[in-house]
PDB file of C-alpha atoms in Angstrom:
ATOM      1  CA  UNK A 971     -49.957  59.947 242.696  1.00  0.00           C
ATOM      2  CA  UNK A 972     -47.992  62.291 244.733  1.00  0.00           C
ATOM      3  CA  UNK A 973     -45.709  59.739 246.641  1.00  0.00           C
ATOM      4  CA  UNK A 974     -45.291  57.733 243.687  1.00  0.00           C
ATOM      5  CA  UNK A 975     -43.823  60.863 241.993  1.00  0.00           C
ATOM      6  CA  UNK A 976     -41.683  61.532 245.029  1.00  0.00           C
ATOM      7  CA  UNK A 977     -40.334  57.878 244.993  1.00  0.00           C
ATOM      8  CA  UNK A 978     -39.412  58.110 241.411  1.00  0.00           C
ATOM      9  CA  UNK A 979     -37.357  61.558 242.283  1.00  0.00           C
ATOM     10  CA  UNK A 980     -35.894  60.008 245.073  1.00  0.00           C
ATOM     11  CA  UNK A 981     -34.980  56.992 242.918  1.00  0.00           C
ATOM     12  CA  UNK A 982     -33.405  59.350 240.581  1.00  0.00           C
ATOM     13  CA  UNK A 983     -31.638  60.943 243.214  1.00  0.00           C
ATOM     14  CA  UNK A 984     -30.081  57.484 244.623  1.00  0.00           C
ATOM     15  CA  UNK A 985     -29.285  56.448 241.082  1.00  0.00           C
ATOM     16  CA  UNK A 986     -27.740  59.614 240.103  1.00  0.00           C
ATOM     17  CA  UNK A 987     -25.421  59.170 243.483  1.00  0.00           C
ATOM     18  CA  UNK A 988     -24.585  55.481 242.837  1.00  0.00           C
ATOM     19  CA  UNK A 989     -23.241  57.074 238.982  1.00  0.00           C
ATOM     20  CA  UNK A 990     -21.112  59.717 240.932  1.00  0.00           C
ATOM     21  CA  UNK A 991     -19.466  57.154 243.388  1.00  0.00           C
ATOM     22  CA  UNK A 992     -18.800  54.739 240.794  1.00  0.00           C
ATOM     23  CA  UNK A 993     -16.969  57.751 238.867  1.00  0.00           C
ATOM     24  CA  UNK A 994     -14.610  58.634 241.722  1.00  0.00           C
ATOM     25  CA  UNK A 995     -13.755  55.253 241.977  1.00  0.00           C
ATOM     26  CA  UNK A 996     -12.935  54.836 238.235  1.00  0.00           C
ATOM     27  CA  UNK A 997     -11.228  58.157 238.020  1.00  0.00           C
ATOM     28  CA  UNK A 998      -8.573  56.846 241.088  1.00  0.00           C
ATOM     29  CA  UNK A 999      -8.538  53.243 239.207  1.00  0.00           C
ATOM     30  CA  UNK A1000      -7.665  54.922 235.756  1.00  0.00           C
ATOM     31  CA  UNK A1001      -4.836  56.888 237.260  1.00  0.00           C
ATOM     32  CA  UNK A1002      -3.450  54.277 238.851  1.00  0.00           C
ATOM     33  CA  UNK A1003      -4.790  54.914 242.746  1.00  0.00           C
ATOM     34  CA  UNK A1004      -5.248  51.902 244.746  1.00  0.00           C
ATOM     35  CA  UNK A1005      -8.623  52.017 246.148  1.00  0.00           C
ATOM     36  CA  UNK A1006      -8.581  49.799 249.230  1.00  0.00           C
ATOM     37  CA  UNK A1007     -11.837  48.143 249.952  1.00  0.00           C
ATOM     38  CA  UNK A1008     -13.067  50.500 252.873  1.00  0.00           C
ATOM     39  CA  UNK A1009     -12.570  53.508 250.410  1.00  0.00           C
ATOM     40  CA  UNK A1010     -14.555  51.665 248.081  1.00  0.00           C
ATOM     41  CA  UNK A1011     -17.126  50.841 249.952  1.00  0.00           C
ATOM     42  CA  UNK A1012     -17.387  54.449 251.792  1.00  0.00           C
ATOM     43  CA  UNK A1013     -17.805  56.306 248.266  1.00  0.00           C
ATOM     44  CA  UNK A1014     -20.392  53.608 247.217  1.00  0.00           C
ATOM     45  CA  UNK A1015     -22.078  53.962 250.174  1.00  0.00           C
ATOM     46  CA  UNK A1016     -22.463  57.651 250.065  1.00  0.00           C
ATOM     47  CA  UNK A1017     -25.919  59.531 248.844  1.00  0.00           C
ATOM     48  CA  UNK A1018     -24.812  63.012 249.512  1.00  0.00           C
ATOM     49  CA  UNK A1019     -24.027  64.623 245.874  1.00  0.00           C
ATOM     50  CA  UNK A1020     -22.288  67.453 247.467  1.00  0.00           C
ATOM     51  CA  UNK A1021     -20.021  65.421 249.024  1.00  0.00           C
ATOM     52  CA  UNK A1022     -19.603  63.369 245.853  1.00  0.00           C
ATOM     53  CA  UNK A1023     -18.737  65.996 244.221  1.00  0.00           C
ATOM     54  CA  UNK A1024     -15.876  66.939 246.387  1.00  0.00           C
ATOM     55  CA  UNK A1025     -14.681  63.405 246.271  1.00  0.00           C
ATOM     56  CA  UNK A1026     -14.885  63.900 242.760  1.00  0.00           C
ATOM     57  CA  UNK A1027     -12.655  66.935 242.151  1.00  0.00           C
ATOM     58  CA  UNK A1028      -9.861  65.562 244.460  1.00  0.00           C
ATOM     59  CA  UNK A1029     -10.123  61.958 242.828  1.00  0.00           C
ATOM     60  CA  UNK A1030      -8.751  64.267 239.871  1.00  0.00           C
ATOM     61  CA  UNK A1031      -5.733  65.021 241.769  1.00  0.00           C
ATOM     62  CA  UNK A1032      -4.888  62.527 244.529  1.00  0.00           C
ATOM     63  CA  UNK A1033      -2.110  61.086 245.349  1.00  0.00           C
ATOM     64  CA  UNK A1034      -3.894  58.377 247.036  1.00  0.00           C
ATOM     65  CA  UNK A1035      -7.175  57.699 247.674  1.00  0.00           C
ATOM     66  CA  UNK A1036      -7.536  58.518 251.622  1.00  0.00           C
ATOM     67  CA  UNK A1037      -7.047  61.812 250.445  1.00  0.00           C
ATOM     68  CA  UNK A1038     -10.357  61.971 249.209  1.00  0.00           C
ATOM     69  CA  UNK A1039     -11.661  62.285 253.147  1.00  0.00           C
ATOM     70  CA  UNK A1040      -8.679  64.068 254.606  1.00  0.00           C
ATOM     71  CA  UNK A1041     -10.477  67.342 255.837  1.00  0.00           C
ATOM     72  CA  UNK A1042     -13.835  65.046 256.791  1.00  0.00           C
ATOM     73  CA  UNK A1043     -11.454  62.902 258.713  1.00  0.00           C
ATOM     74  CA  UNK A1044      -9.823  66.033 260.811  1.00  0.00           C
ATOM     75  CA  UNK A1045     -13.317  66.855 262.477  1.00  0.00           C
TER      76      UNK A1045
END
């Protein structure tokens, strides 16, 4: 009972994540970003929600969509 409840959170989790990504992609699409394919497939492929959110706030405001890594890519 327990692990079946655990994998249903942690499908909830992963599904939740997928619906983030697929927003920050949109939200660059709808204003006209270019999202190159290894942008795309680095947002889809991410499961951290904290990070998603970031992604998410500067998809808002991006000039391009690199920037969406730009202080992850400085480390």
């Amino acid at each position: 009972m327990k692990l079946r409840a655990e994998g249903r959170a942690e499908g909830r989790a992963e599904g939740r994540a997928q619906g983030r990504a697929e927003v920050v992609v949109r939200i660059l699409e709808l204003r006209g970003v270019a999202v190159p394919d290894a942008v795309r497939e680095r947002v889809m492929g991410c499961g951290d929600m904290s990070i998603l959110d970031v992604w998410f706030d500067r998809a808002l405001v991006a000039g391009s969509a690199e920037e969406l890594f730009q202080d992850a890519d400085r480390r």
